[in-house]
Coordinates of C-alpha atoms in Angstrom, one line a residue:
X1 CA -12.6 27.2 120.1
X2 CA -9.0 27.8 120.6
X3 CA -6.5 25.5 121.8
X4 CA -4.9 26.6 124.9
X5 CA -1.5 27.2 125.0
X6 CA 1.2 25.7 126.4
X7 CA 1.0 26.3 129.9
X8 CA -2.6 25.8 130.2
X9 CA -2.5 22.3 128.5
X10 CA 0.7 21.8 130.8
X11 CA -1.4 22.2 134.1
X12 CA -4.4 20.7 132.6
X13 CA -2.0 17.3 132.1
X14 CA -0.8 18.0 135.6
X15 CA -4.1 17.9 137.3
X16 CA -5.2 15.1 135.4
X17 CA -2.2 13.3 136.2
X18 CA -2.3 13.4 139.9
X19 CA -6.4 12.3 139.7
X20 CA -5.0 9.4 138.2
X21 CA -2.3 8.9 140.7
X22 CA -4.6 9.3 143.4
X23 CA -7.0 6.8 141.7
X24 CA -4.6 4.4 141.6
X25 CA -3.7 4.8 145.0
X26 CA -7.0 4.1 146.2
X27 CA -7.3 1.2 143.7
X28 CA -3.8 0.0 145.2
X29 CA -5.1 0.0 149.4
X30 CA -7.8 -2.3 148.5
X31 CA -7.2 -6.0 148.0
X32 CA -7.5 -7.7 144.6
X33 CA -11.2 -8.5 143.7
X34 CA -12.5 -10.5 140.4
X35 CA -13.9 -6.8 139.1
X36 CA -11.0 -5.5 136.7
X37 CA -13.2 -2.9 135.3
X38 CA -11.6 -0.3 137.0
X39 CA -7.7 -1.8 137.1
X40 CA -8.3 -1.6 133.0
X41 CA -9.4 1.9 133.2
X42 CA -6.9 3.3 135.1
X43 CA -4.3 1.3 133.4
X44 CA -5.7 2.6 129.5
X45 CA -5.1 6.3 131.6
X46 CA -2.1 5.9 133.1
X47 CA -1.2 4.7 129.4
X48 CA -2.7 7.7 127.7
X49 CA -0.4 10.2 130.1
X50 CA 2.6 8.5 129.2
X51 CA 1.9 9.2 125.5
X52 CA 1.2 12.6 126.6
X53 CA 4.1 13.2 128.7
X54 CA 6.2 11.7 125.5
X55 CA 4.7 14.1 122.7
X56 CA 5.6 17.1 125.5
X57 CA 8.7 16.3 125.9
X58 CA 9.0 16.1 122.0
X59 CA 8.0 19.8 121.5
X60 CA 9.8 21.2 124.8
X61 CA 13.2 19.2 124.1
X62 CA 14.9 21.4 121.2
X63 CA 14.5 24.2 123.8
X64 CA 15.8 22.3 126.8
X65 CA 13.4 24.1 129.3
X66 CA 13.1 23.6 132.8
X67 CA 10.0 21.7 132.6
X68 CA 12.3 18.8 131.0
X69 CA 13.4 17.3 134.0
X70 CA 9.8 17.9 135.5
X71 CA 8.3 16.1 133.0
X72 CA 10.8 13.2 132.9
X73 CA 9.9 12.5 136.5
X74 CA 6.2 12.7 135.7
X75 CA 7.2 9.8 133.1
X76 CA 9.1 8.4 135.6
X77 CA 6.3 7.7 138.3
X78 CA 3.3 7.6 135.8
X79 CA 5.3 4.6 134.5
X80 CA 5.6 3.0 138.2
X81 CA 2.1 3.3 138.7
X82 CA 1.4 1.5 135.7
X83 CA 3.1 -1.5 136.6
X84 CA 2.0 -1.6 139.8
X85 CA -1.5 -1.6 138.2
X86 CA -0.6 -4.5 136.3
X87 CA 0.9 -6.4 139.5
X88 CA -2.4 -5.6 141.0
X89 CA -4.0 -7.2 138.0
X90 CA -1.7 -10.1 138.1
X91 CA -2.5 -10.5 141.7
X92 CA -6.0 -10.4 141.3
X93 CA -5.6 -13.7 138.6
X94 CA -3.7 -15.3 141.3
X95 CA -5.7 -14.9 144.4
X96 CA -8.7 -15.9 142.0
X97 CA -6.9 -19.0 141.2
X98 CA -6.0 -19.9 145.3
X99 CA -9.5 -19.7 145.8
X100 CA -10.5 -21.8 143.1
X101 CA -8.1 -24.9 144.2
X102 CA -9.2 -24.4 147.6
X103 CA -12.5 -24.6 146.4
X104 CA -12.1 -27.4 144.2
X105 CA -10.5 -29.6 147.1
X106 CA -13.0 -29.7 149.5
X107 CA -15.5 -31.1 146.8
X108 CA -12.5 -33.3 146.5
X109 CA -13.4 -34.5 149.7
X110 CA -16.9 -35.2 149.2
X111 CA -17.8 -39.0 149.0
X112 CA -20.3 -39.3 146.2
X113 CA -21.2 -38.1 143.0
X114 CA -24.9 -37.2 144.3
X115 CA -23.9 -34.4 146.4
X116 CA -21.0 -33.3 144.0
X117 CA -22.9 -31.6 141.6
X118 CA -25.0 -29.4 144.1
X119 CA -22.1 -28.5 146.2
X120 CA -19.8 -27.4 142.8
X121 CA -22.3 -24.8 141.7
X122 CA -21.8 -23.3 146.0
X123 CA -18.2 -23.5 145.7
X124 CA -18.1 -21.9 142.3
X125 CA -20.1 -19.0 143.5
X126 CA -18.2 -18.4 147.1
X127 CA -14.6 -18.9 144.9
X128 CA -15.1 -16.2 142.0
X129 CA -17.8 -14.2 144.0
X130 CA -20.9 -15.0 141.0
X131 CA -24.4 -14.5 142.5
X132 CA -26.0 -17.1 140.4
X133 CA -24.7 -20.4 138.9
X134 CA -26.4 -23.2 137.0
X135 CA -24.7 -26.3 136.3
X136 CA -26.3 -28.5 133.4
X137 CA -25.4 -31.7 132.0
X138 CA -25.6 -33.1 128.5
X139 CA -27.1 -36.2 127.5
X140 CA -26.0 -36.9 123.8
X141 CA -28.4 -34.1 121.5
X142 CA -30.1 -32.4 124.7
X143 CA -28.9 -30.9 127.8
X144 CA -30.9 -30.7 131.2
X145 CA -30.1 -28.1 134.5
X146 CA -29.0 -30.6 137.3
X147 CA -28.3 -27.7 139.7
X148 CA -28.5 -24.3 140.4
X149 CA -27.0 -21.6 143.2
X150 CA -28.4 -18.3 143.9
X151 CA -26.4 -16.6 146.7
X152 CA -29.6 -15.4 149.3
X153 CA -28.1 -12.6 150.5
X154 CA -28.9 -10.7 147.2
X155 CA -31.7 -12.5 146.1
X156 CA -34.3 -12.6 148.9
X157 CA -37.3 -14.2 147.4
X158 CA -34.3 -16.6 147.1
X159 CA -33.8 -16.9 150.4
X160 CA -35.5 -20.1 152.1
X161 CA -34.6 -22.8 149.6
X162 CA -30.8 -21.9 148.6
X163 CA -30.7 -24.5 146.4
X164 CA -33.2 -24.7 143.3
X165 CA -34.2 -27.5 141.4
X166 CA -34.8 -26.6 137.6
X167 CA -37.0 -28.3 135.4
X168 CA -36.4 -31.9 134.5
X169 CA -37.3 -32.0 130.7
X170 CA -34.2 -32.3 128.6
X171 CA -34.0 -29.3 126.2
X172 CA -32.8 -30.4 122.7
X173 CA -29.2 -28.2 121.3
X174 CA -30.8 -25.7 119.0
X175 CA -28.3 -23.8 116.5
X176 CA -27.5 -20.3 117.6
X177 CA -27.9 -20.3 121.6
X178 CA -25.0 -20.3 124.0
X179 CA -25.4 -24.2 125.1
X180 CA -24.9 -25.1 121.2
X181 CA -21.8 -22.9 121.0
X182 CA -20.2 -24.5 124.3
X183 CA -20.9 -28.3 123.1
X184 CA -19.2 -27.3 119.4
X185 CA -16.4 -24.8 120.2
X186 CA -15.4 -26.4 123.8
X187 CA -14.2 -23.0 124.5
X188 CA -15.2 -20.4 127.4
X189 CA -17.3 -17.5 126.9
X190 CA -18.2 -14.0 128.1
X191 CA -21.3 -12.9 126.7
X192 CA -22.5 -9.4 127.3
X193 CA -26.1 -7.7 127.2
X194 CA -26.6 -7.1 123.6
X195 CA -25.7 -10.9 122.6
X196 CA -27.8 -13.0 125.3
X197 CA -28.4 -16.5 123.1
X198 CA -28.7 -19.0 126.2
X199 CA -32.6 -21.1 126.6
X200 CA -32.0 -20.5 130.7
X201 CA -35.0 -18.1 131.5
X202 CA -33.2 -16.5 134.4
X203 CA -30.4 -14.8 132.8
X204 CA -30.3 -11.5 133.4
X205 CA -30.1 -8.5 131.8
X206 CA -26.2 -7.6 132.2
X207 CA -23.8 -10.0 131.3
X208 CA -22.6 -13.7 132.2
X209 CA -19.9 -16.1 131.5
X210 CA -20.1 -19.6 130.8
X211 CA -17.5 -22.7 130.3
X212 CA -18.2 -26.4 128.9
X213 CA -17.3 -29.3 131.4
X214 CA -15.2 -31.7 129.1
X215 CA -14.1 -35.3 130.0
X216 CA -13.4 -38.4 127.6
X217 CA -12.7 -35.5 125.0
X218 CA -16.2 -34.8 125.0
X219 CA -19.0 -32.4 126.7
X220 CA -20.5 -33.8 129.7
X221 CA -22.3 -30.6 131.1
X222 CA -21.6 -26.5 131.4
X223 CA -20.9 -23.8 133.8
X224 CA -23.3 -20.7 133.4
X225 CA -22.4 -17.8 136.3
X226 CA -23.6 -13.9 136.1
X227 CA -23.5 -11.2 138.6
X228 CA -26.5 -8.8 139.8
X229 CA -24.5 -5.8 140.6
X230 CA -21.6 -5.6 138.1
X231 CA -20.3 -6.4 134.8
X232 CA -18.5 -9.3 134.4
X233 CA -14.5 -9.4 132.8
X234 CA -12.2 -11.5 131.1
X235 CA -11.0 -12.5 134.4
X236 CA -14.6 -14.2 135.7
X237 CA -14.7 -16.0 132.1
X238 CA -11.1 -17.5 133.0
X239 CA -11.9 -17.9 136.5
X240 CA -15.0 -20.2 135.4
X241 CA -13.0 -21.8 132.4
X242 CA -10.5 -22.8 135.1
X243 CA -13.1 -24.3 137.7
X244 CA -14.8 -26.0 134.7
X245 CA -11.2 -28.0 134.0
X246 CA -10.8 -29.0 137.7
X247 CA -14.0 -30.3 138.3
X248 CA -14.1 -32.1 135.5
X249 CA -11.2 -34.1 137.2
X250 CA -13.0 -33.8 140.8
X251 CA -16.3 -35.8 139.2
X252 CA -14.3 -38.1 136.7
X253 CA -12.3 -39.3 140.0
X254 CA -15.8 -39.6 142.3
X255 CA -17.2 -41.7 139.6
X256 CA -14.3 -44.0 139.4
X257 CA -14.5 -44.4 143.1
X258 CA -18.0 -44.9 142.8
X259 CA -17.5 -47.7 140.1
X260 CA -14.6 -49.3 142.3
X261 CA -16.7 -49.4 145.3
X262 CA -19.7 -51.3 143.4
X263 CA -17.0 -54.0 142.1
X264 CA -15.5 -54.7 145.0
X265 CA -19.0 -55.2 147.1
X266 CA -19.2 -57.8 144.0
X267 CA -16.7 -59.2 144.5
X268 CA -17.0 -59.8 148.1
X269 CA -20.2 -61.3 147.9
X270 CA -18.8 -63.8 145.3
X271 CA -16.6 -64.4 147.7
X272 CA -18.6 -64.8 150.8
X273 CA -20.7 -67.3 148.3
X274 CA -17.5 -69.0 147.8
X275 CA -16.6 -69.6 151.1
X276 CA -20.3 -70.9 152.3
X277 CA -19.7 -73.6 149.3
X278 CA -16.5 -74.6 150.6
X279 CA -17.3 -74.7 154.3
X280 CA -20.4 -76.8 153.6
X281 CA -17.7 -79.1 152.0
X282 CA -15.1 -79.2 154.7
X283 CA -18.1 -80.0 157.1
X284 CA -19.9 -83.0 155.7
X285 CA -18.9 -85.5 158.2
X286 CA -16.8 -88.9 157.1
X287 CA -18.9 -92.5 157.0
X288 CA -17.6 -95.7 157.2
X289 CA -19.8 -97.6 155.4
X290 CA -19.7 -101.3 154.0
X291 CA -22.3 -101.9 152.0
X292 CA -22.4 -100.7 147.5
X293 CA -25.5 -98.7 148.1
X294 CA -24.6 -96.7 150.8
X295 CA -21.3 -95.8 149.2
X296 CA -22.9 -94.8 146.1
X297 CA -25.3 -93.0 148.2
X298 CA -22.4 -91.1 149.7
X299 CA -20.9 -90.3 146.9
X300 CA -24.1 -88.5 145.1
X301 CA -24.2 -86.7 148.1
X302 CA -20.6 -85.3 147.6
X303 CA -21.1 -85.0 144.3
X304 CA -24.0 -83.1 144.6
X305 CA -22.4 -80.8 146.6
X306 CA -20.2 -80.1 144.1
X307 CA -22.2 -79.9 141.1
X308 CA -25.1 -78.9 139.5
X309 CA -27.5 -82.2 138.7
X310 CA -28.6 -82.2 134.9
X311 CA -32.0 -84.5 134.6
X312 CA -32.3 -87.0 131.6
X313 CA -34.6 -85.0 130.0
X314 CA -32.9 -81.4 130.1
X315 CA -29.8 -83.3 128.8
X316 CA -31.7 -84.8 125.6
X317 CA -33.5 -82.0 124.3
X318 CA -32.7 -78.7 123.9
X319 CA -34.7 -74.9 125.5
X320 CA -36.5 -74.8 122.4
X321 CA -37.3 -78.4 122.0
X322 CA -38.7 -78.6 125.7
X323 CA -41.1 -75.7 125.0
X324 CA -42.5 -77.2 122.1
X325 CA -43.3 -80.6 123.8
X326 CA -44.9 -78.6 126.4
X327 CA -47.4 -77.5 124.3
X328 CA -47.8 -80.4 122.0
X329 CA -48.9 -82.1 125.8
X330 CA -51.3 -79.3 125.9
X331 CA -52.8 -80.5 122.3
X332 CA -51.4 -77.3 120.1
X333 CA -51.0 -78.1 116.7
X334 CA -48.0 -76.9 114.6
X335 CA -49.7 -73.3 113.6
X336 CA -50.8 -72.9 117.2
X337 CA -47.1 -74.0 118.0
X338 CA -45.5 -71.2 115.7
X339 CA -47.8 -68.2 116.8
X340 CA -47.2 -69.3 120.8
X341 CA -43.1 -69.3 120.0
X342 CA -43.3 -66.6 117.3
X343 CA -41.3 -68.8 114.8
X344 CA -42.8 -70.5 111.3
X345 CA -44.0 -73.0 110.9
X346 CA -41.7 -75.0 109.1
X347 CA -39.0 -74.5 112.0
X348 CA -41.6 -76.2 114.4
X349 CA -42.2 -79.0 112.1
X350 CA -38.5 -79.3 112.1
X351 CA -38.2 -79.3 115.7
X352 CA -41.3 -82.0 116.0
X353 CA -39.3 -84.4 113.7
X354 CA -36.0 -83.8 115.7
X355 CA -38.1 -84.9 119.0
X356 CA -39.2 -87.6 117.8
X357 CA -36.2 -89.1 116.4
X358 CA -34.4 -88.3 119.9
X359 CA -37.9 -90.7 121.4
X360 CA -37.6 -93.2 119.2
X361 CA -41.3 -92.3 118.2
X362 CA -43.5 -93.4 115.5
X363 CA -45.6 -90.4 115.0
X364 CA -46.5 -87.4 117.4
X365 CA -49.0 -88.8 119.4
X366 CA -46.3 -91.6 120.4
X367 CA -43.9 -88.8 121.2
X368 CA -46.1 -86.9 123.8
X369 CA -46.5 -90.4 125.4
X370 CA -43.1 -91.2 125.4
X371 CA -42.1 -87.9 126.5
X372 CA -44.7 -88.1 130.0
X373 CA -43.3 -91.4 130.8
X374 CA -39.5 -89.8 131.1
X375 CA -41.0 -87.1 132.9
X376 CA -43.1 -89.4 135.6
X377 CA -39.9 -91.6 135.6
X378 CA -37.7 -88.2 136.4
X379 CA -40.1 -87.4 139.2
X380 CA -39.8 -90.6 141.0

């Protein structure tokens, strides 16, 4: 086939060139959205003609033609419309960012951890316009869905509950899926059709993007997000990369609170338990009193009030000691002893000649009686 010559190819680069421009102008009237497909497209054109436009100006130069000047304008305004793409592009990143702090503060606002987690994978879908999210968290070698958002408007059957709970089994990392890759690399992802590795059964057959939730310099959970009626860019994987960082800070600062909150209910009970001590102190009434016993009566009384009474026999033997006169009352011999404590036997002979030492006792049977008379004395 030939080529055609010079003034064909010239209008065939003119009519491309003002499709382009009108492209762009179309692209330009609408406001930024997270779908760069197009703004790349146009922008690889609008780079294409400018090579073109150079080459022709190569060949027509030497003969200084008419169509220089023409064609230098061309250059001139396909060259404006390229940066306007890429202001357009850049504009796009930054609305996509103003949307995500907004998001991000009001789940700033929320006042527990509980209703964090459902509300991030909402906010995450309404700030970088994803039809589905799924936010998981990771529990040492395993990771379990914790919540999931399916916008209703596109997904009918989807409709009634909003929110879905996934399954509460904890699925073990396996080498090769997405999940794995997220926990090892840290790093965002944009997987498309061909490479689907993630265990989540509803990911669909177009592509999604996904970004590990890191705090402690470690994994805690992951973003997954897809769309149902569009390919996902660069610009969704750094949107979700960049919601993953915040809310990372959004849940490590709810769990703080929460762990604040518990200690200082503690320590205004211990407090409050304080306080009751000390008042019952500061309200025992004064007695003038005259004879020894009542004073020394008095002063048990205060005393008590003050401290924790320790009886004769829980001061002469010890936890271990006490349990194995218990059952030497109750007749156990030293094997019985040892299976009851789960301790050999030589460490309850042991224990039996250390009572009865402490009794002063001649033999075992002397002991046990020894031992019930401190205990009937204790009583009364």
């Amino acid at each position: 086939m030939p080529r055609p010559g010079r003034p064909a190819a010239r209008a065939i680069l003119t009519t491309r060139v003002a499709e382009v421009a009108a492209q762009v102008s179309a692209l330009l009237d609408r406001p930024p959205g997270p779908d760069l497909g197009e703004p790349n497209v146009l922008a690889g054109a609008l780079a294409t003609l400018c090579d073109s436009i150079h080459v022709q100006l190569q060949e027509t130069a030497p003969r200084a033609g008419a169509h220089v000047a023409e064609d230098c304008a061309t250059l001139v305004e396909l060259t404006a419309l390229l940066e306007r793409v890429r202001a357009h592009v850049t504009a796009a990143r930054f609305d996509a960012l103003e949307r995500i702090h907004l998001g991000l503060g009001r789940l700033r606002c929320l006042p527990d951890t509980g209703r964090l987690l459902p509300e991030a994978t909402r906010e995450l879908a309404r700030c970088c316009e994803f039809d589905r999210v799924v936010l998981a968290r990771v529990r040492e070698t395993a990771w379990r869905a914790e919540a999931v958002w399916v916008v209703p408007d596109k997904v009918p059957e989807a409709r009634p509950a909003g929110f879905a709970d996934r399954d509460t089994e904890w699925v073990p990392f396996d080498s090769g899926v997405l999940e794995t890759h997220l926990l090892r690399r840290r790093l965002p992802v944009l997987v498309h059709p061909d490479e689907h590795r993630s265990r989540l059964t509803w990911c669909p057959a177009n592509s999604y993007v996904a970004a590990p939730i890191c705090a402690d310099r470690r994994v805690i959970g992951f973003l997954q997000a897809d769309c149902l009626d569009r390919e996902l860019t660069d610009l969704d994987r750094d949107n979700i990369a960049s919601f993953a960082e915040g809310f990372a800070l959004v849940f490590e600062r709810a769990a703080l609170l929460e762990r604040i909150e518990r200690q200082r209910v503690r320590v205004h009970e211990a407090f409050a338990a304080t306080e009751g001590q000390l008042a019952g102190l500061t309200d025992a009434g004064t007695v003038l009193i005259r004879r020894d016993q009542e004073s020394v009566a008095v002063v048990r009384t205060a005393a008590g009030l003050r401290r924790i009474t320790i009886s004769p026999v829980d001061a002469l033997f010890t936890t271990r000691e006490r349990q194995v006169l218990e059952l030497m009352v109750q007749g156990s011999r030293n094997r019985r002893i040892a299976e009851q404590l789960v301790v050999a036997e030589e460490t309850v002979k042991s224990h039996v000649r250390s009572i009865s030492r402490k009794l002063r006792a001649s033999g075992r049977a002397d002991a046990v009686a020894r031992y019930l008379r401190m205990c009937i004395q204790e009583d009364s």
